[in-house]
Amino acid sequence: MDSSTNSLDDVSADSSAEFPDRASLMELRLQAQEDEIMLLKSSLADALRRIRLHDQLLPILKQQLIAVNPGAARMLNQVCSSDGCRKLSSSSAMDGVSHPATSQLLESFVTKTNGHIGSPVSSEPRPRPATVDRSTQTELPQTGQDLGPDKVPLPRCVQSLQLEDALPPGKPVGDGNRAKLHRIPGMEEDDEEPEDDEETGGEQEKELSWASSVEEPIQPTNIRSLLREDFQDGQCSPEESSLALLRPTDQNTSSRPSPLSPIQEGEKQPLVRRNSEKLGNPEKQRRRLDKKAASAANLLARSPSLENRAKELIASAGSPGSRRGTYSQGQSIKMFIRGRPITMYIPSNIQNYEDLKMEPPSERLELDWVYGYRGRDCRANLYFLPTGEALYFIACVIVLYHIDNRTQRHYRKHTDCVRCLTLHPDKVRVASGQTAGVDKDGKPLQPCVHIWDSTTLVTLQQIGVGTFQRGVGSVAFSITDSGTFLCVIDDSNEHMLSVWDSTKGTKQAEVKSTNEAVFAVEFNPSDSSNIITCGKSHVYFWTLNAGQFTKKQGIFGKYKKPKFIQCFVFSLTGDVLTGDSEGNILTWGKSAADIKTLGKGAKETFQIMRQTRAHEGSVFTLCTLQGGALLSGGGKDRKIIRWSADLAPERECEIPEKFGAVRTIADVDGEEVLVGTTRNAILRGNFSDGFVAIVQGHVDEMWGLATHPSVNIFLTCGHDRQVCLWNTEEHKLDWSITLEEYGLCADFCPNGSVVSVGLSTGRWVVLDLLTKEVVSESTDGNEQLSVMRYSPDGSFLAVGSHDNFIYIYSVTDSGRRYTRFGKCNGHSSFITHLDWSKDGKYIMSNSGDYEILYWDIAGGCKLLRNRFESKDREWASYTCVLGFHVMGVWLEGSDGTDINALCRSHSERVVAVADDFCKVHLFQYPCPKPKAPSHRYEGHGSHVTNVCFTHSDSHLLSMGGKDTCILQWRVVGGGVGSGRDRLASASASSTSSPEPAAS
């Protein structure tokens, strides 16, 4: 027997769920501590970002002052040297503490109307209110406090110093000069904006000189209102106050804000900074940050505002696994995943974010087709019904497939993977058992057995809820009493054997069977009080009498004891025939008591009467035919042999190697049979004409899924190294090829002639759909690829890798030639998802550490530091799981890996989500608010790895992981118009009516 067969048998025999032990509990505690550490790091990082922002303010102003007026710079140096001027510390810049040198410096440069430098403006100390701001909260000295001889409070009029006033006298402030004031040295490339910027906010974004990737907008103090207060209090003259305000020189410049332009009352204008690392000496910047990060306690103690901000961050983050939105009026919304803040900017077309109402979509899903069959690790799970339907299961769905009409019906009442089924003697009722599984909180679910009508698909009985442990391994109906009783063996350590009344659902008897694996159970067809079980190294003969079981073990005697008894059937003479892992068919019968050996009172035993050599490798299945003939299916030799009633071989055939070994056989009409294989295929045929596959599927975990841009076909790939092309209209496999490595992602070229497949080794191949040949291949890094995505016009291909890079290729020759164009470098973790903009110039990407980054591909694969600029950009596809438009798909308490994939429909009306809890969700698009309601659909028995809409949005395809199941859903209902239009109209006309609860 080959090693692969042995390993398969061992897995089938020994697999069982393990309960949590101390090690797992320790891992949970360790994970909780790691989450707390990540939260503290996020708080510290937020504080450091603010410090760096304020540290850059003074050098920037000084550089601009030098650029426009060198004379003022010299006077600046003289004043600094005479007054002992020193740099502002990060804490003082942060919390607004007044420094004497700085106060004198600013007071020495109050500008007059002609733009010349004037004399210092004296000011007596007076009380000033503390500034209240999201970014800083400071308290300044009150009246009467001793500020010291050198500490003079800074008047508000001086705070509004404008750089235009430093220009030489008589020189107009034109566009050219103002451009110099706004351009920061070393940042020219970041200031350039694409010509096709969004109309809303585009001009304003171009003029902001402090553009950056800072997480949240800084809300500056309202300078105009402060100046008004000073003028009223008499601290500044009308002339000085008018100088403090921004005075446009002409109509053209009046609409262009200055670097310190005042914020209008009620107006929310974010100030964000560019890449600050380009300013000054990078090494000096790094040393400065290292000093600041040396002690978190010292950092917080130096500034009460930082301490308050850290407390606010911790309070808003909630538990380590929480996902909670924090709304910043008119600017952005922040959500937390595992304590990490993720900021998402609100598009310009949304006026009233808080008034948006999230509703379930009008579209719904109906299960249309199920691809695949579970034959790799289950036995006796294929039957033929009198209605002409093949009965089998995969994942949580039991399929009734009409082999002639090629239609499917589905029984979908199970809540987790189906493990076994059996057919009632009336050929109508079916009993099916499921595994226990766990819910989204990790709590075990109760396994049970469903008895249901195969004609109406109505559940008649639900048996054993709360009784079985781990799952149901085998079920069987009694025969002589018309199926009154049902025998069940669960997957507990003792493999409890129980008998139930199938009509009342009551338990009649129960007993521990064995600690070894049990593969099959059956009632004796002539006596319902006799039950046989088989499994690892045993055959047991049970007798049920008055609610009590007695057990007799089959005696192997002089014959070699096999490791596994795989299956058994009853012959017409009442003998028991077993197939074992040694390739033999053993005939068992009763023998008289051996009084000489066992002594007086010995009882009859069950012994081997005959051994018949049948197959090379295991005998996986036995099937009796009308007239007493027998069919056996082999493992290693993949043969199906027909035997006469006296076990003489009559005919045999061998199934193709690509389908694997024979797992189970179902008789159709005495000549034609259905064969289930270990590679998850169902074959139909006979000995004369051979066998053809009517059901096929993957045999290992699947991740790659792509739909054709114009035809109703889709492609899948997975860990079994197969690449399969399916037809959604004919519900069949068009072709399948095997690669050297397993595939993880795929995408069709927009012209539809080729498809690219990303592999586990960093290599990717391009396949011709007609010839199935590899037309191009390349390798990027040595880690697995996670996403392949063509630009909308097919001129570029983006390859996302686990080495944290996105590789960009230019595509020519109808998708058959690829040339490296560039590489996007900036993510700190592996790439998970990416999408192209509709104009094909930009990319949005997600990574494993929950980053959202934007890239300018046309401009040289540059990282866009200012994410605010991308808030209104339109995307050709939407598969990124993190983004403003899909924020509502995350459930409360999500840990960042609970959603594996999502896909927006081409009509932009709905978005489908694949989660880690075997569910497919359908949300309206966009869904930017937390706890958005959705339609939820069950069917998968494992984490759902991918979802994708067909080109016409008529169907949705979802793909399970370990369950190797592909579900094709029909999209029904729906209206007209895109989700973007719906959101804009809802935002414009929204009211304060209560929002419906999430479903």
Tab-separated table of N, CA and C in Angstrom, residues 752-824:
chain	number	residue	atom	x	y	z
A	752	GLY	N	-9.538	40.322	-22.510
A	752	GLY	CA	-10.149	39.012	-22.334
A	752	GLY	C	-9.430	37.858	-22.983
A	753	SER	N	-8.251	38.053	-23.555
A	753	SER	CA	-7.577	36.959	-24.259
A	753	SER	C	-6.601	36.193	-23.370
A	754	VAL	N	-6.102	36.830	-22.327
A	754	VAL	CA	-5.122	36.185	-21.454
A	754	VAL	C	-5.522	36.437	-20.003
A	755	VAL	N	-4.935	35.641	-19.113
A	755	VAL	CA	-5.146	35.790	-17.680
A	755	VAL	C	-3.811	35.590	-16.987
A	756	SER	N	-3.528	36.418	-16.001
A	756	SER	CA	-2.283	36.297	-15.243
A	756	SER	C	-2.577	35.638	-13.903
A	757	VAL	N	-1.651	34.786	-13.465
A	757	VAL	CA	-1.809	34.018	-12.232
A	757	VAL	C	-0.566	34.229	-11.381
A	758	GLY	N	-0.745	34.679	-10.150
A	758	GLY	CA	0.351	34.864	-9.210
A	758	GLY	C	0.546	33.618	-8.366
A	759	LEU	N	1.802	33.201	-8.206
A	759	LEU	CA	2.121	31.936	-7.547
A	759	LEU	C	2.754	32.162	-6.178
A	760	SER	N	3.014	31.077	-5.492
A	760	SER	CA	3.486	31.127	-4.106
A	760	SER	C	4.962	31.433	-3.991
A	761	THR	N	5.713	31.408	-5.065
A	761	THR	CA	7.161	31.591	-5.021
A	761	THR	C	7.603	32.967	-5.511
A	762	GLY	N	6.683	33.864	-5.808
A	762	GLY	CA	7.030	35.147	-6.390
A	762	GLY	C	6.985	35.142	-7.903
A	763	ARG	N	6.753	33.979	-8.490
A	763	ARG	CA	6.656	33.882	-9.949
A	763	ARG	C	5.208	34.083	-10.374
A	764	TRP	N	5.021	34.669	-11.538
A	764	TRP	CA	3.678	34.784	-12.095
A	764	TRP	C	3.719	34.467	-13.579
A	765	VAL	N	2.622	33.875	-14.055
A	765	VAL	CA	2.537	33.414	-15.433
A	765	VAL	C	1.303	34.017	-16.085
A	766	VAL	N	1.380	34.162	-17.398
A	766	VAL	CA	0.260	34.655	-18.196
A	766	VAL	C	-0.169	33.528	-19.126
A	767	LEU	N	-1.436	33.139	-19.047
A	767	LEU	CA	-1.956	32.007	-19.807
A	767	LEU	C	-2.875	32.490	-20.919
A	768	ASP	N	-2.759	31.851	-22.073
A	768	ASP	CA	-3.691	32.085	-23.180
A	768	ASP	C	-4.946	31.257	-22.924
A	769	LEU	N	-6.112	31.887	-22.972
A	769	LEU	CA	-7.347	31.183	-22.641
A	769	LEU	C	-7.700	30.101	-23.646
A	770	LEU	N	-7.300	30.262	-24.892
A	770	LEU	CA	-7.666	29.278	-25.912
A	770	LEU	C	-6.700	28.102	-25.938
A	771	THR	N	-5.408	28.394	-25.914
A	771	THR	CA	-4.420	27.323	-26.023
A	771	THR	C	-3.957	26.787	-24.670
A	772	LYS	N	-4.264	27.503	-23.596
A	772	LYS	CA	-3.842	27.147	-22.231
A	772	LYS	C	-2.325	27.168	-22.069
A	773	GLU	N	-1.629	27.809	-23.020
A	773	GLU	CA	-0.175	27.871	-22.959
A	773	GLU	C	0.286	29.110	-22.201
A	774	VAL	N	1.468	29.015	-21.630
A	774	VAL	CA	2.077	30.142	-20.938
A	774	VAL	C	2.713	31.057	-21.979
A	775	VAL	N	2.195	32.280	-22.116
A	775	VAL	CA	2.708	33.213	-23.122
A	775	VAL	C	3.734	34.169	-22.535
A	776	SER	N	3.761	34.300	-21.203
A	776	SER	CA	4.747	35.163	-20.554
A	776	SER	C	4.848	34.751	-19.096
A	777	GLU	N	6.023	34.976	-18.531
A	777	GLU	CA	6.205	34.709	-17.114
A	777	GLU	C	7.325	35.582	-16.579
A	778	SER	N	7.277	35.835	-15.279
A	778	SER	CA	8.289	36.660	-14.636
A	778	SER	C	8.307	36.325	-13.166
A	779	THR	N	9.341	36.803	-12.477
A	779	THR	CA	9.489	36.561	-11.041
A	779	THR	C	9.804	37.880	-10.360
A	780	ASP	N	9.071	38.174	-9.305
A	780	ASP	CA	9.276	39.384	-8.512
A	780	ASP	C	9.474	38.965	-7.055
A	781	GLY	N	10.725	39.002	-6.599
A	781	GLY	CA	11.029	38.596	-5.239
A	781	GLY	C	10.949	37.092	-5.091
A	782	ASN	N	11.038	36.659	-3.833
A	782	ASN	CA	10.978	35.227	-3.555
A	782	ASN	C	9.878	34.890	-2.560
A	783	GLU	N	8.918	35.793	-2.386
A	783	GLU	CA	7.794	35.523	-1.503
A	783	GLU	C	6.514	35.459	-2.322
A	784	GLN	N	5.471	34.929	-1.682
A	784	GLN	CA	4.234	34.683	-2.408
A	784	GLN	C	3.597	35.983	-2.867
A	785	LEU	N	2.884	35.885	-3.979
A	785	LEU	CA	2.145	37.024	-4.523
A	785	LEU	C	0.715	36.966	-4.010
A	786	SER	N	0.168	38.123	-3.709
A	786	SER	CA	-1.151	38.164	-3.098
A	786	SER	C	-2.217	38.813	-3.972
A	787	VAL	N	-1.808	39.609	-4.977
A	787	VAL	CA	-2.825	40.261	-5.810
A	787	VAL	C	-2.228	40.577	-7.173
A	788	MET	N	-3.023	40.351	-8.213
A	788	MET	CA	-2.703	40.739	-9.592
A	788	MET	C	-3.845	41.631	-10.072
A	789	ARG	N	-3.500	42.797	-10.648
A	789	ARG	CA	-4.570	43.698	-11.075
A	789	ARG	C	-4.127	44.496	-12.286
A	790	TYR	N	-4.893	44.350	-13.386
A	790	TYR	CA	-4.663	45.142	-14.599
A	790	TYR	C	-5.315	46.510	-14.447
A	791	SER	N	-4.699	47.512	-15.071
A	791	SER	CA	-5.320	48.834	-15.135
A	791	SER	C	-6.545	48.763	-16.047
A	792	PRO	N	-7.460	49.720	-15.949
A	792	PRO	CA	-8.703	49.629	-16.737
A	792	PRO	C	-8.490	49.512	-18.233
A	793	ASP	N	-7.467	50.180	-18.774
A	793	ASP	CA	-7.227	50.086	-20.214
A	793	ASP	C	-6.266	48.974	-20.583
A	794	GLY	N	-5.794	48.221	-19.600
A	794	GLY	CA	-4.904	47.100	-19.867
A	794	GLY	C	-3.482	47.478	-20.186
A	795	SER	N	-3.097	48.737	-19.975
A	795	SER	CA	-1.738	49.149	-20.307
A	795	SER	C	-0.748	48.856	-19.192
A	796	PHE	N	-1.233	48.586	-17.975
A	796	PHE	CA	-0.351	48.282	-16.856
A	796	PHE	C	-0.865	47.061	-16.108
A	797	LEU	N	0.058	46.375	-15.457
A	797	LEU	CA	-0.266	45.276	-14.561
A	797	LEU	C	0.421	45.541	-13.235
A	798	ALA	N	-0.344	45.519	-12.153
A	798	ALA	CA	0.208	45.694	-10.807
A	798	ALA	C	0.264	44.339	-10.123
A	799	VAL	N	1.409	44.031	-9.534
A	799	VAL	CA	1.639	42.756	-8.869
A	799	VAL	C	1.964	43.051	-7.411
A	800	GLY	N	1.069	42.673	-6.499
A	800	GLY	CA	1.295	42.875	-5.071
A	800	GLY	C	1.909	41.646	-4.450
A	801	SER	N	2.967	41.850	-3.658
A	801	SER	CA	3.740	40.736	-3.124
A	801	SER	C	3.800	40.792	-1.603
A	802	HIS	N	4.182	39.659	-1.021
A	802	HIS	CA	4.403	39.595	0.417
A	802	HIS	C	5.755	40.163	0.817
A	803	ASP	N	6.541	40.662	-0.127
A	803	ASP	CA	7.781	41.343	0.221
A	803	ASP	C	7.566	42.840	0.411
A	804	ASN	N	6.299	43.265	0.525
A	804	ASN	CA	5.886	44.651	0.805
A	804	ASN	C	5.949	45.566	-0.409
A	805	PHE	N	6.255	45.056	-1.603
A	805	PHE	CA	6.364	45.882	-2.794
A	805	PHE	C	5.186	45.639	-3.729
A	806	ILE	N	4.899	46.660	-4.541
A	806	ILE	CA	3.963	46.524	-5.656
A	806	ILE	C	4.772	46.741	-6.930
A	807	TYR	N	4.839	45.729	-7.781
A	807	TYR	CA	5.602	45.804	-9.011
A	807	TYR	C	4.668	46.205	-10.151
A	808	ILE	N	5.083	47.181	-10.926
A	808	ILE	CA	4.266	47.708	-12.015
A	808	ILE	C	4.915	47.317	-13.343
A	809	TYR	N	4.116	46.745	-14.242
A	809	TYR	CA	4.583	46.345	-15.571
A	809	TYR	C	3.752	47.043	-16.626
A	810	SER	N	4.419	47.498	-17.663
A	810	SER	CA	3.710	48.004	-18.840
A	810	SER	C	3.369	46.818	-19.734
A	811	VAL	N	2.176	46.827	-20.289
A	811	VAL	CA	1.641	45.684	-21.033
A	811	VAL	C	1.473	46.085	-22.496
A	812	THR	N	2.002	45.258	-23.380
A	812	THR	CA	1.866	45.477	-24.825
A	812	THR	C	1.512	44.166	-25.507
A	813	ASP	N	1.310	44.246	-26.820
A	813	ASP	CA	1.030	43.065	-27.635
A	813	ASP	C	-0.170	42.282	-27.099
A	814	SER	N	-1.249	43.006	-26.830
A	814	SER	CA	-2.513	42.395	-26.389
A	814	SER	C	-2.333	41.529	-25.143
A	815	GLY	N	-1.517	42.007	-24.237
A	815	GLY	CA	-1.327	41.303	-22.985
A	815	GLY	C	-0.311	40.186	-23.015
A	816	ARG	N	0.519	40.141	-24.070
A	816	ARG	CA	1.474	39.041	-24.186
A	816	ARG	C	2.921	39.467	-23.922
A	817	ARG	N	3.176	40.755	-23.803
A	817	ARG	CA	4.517	41.239	-23.499
A	817	ARG	C	4.454	42.174	-22.294
A	818	TYR	N	5.399	41.997	-21.363
A	818	TYR	CA	5.417	42.738	-20.117
A	818	TYR	C	6.817	43.290	-19.866
A	819	THR	N	6.873	44.566	-19.525
A	819	THR	CA	8.142	45.240	-19.252
A	819	THR	C	8.029	45.961	-17.922
A	820	ARG	N	9.035	45.757	-17.057
A	820	ARG	CA	9.000	46.383	-15.743
A	820	ARG	C	8.981	47.897	-15.895
A	821	PHE	N	7.971	48.537	-15.313
A	821	PHE	CA	7.818	49.988	-15.381
A	821	PHE	C	8.319	50.668	-14.109
A	822	GLY	N	8.089	50.049	-12.972
A	822	GLY	CA	8.514	50.644	-11.713
A	822	GLY	C	8.126	49.761	-10.554
A	823	LYS	N	8.405	50.266	-9.356
A	823	LYS	CA	8.112	49.528	-8.134
A	823	LYS	C	7.641	50.509	-7.068
A	824	CYS	N	6.546	50.177	-6.421
A	824	CYS	CA	6.001	51.014	-5.353
A	824	CYS	C	6.566	50.539	-4.029
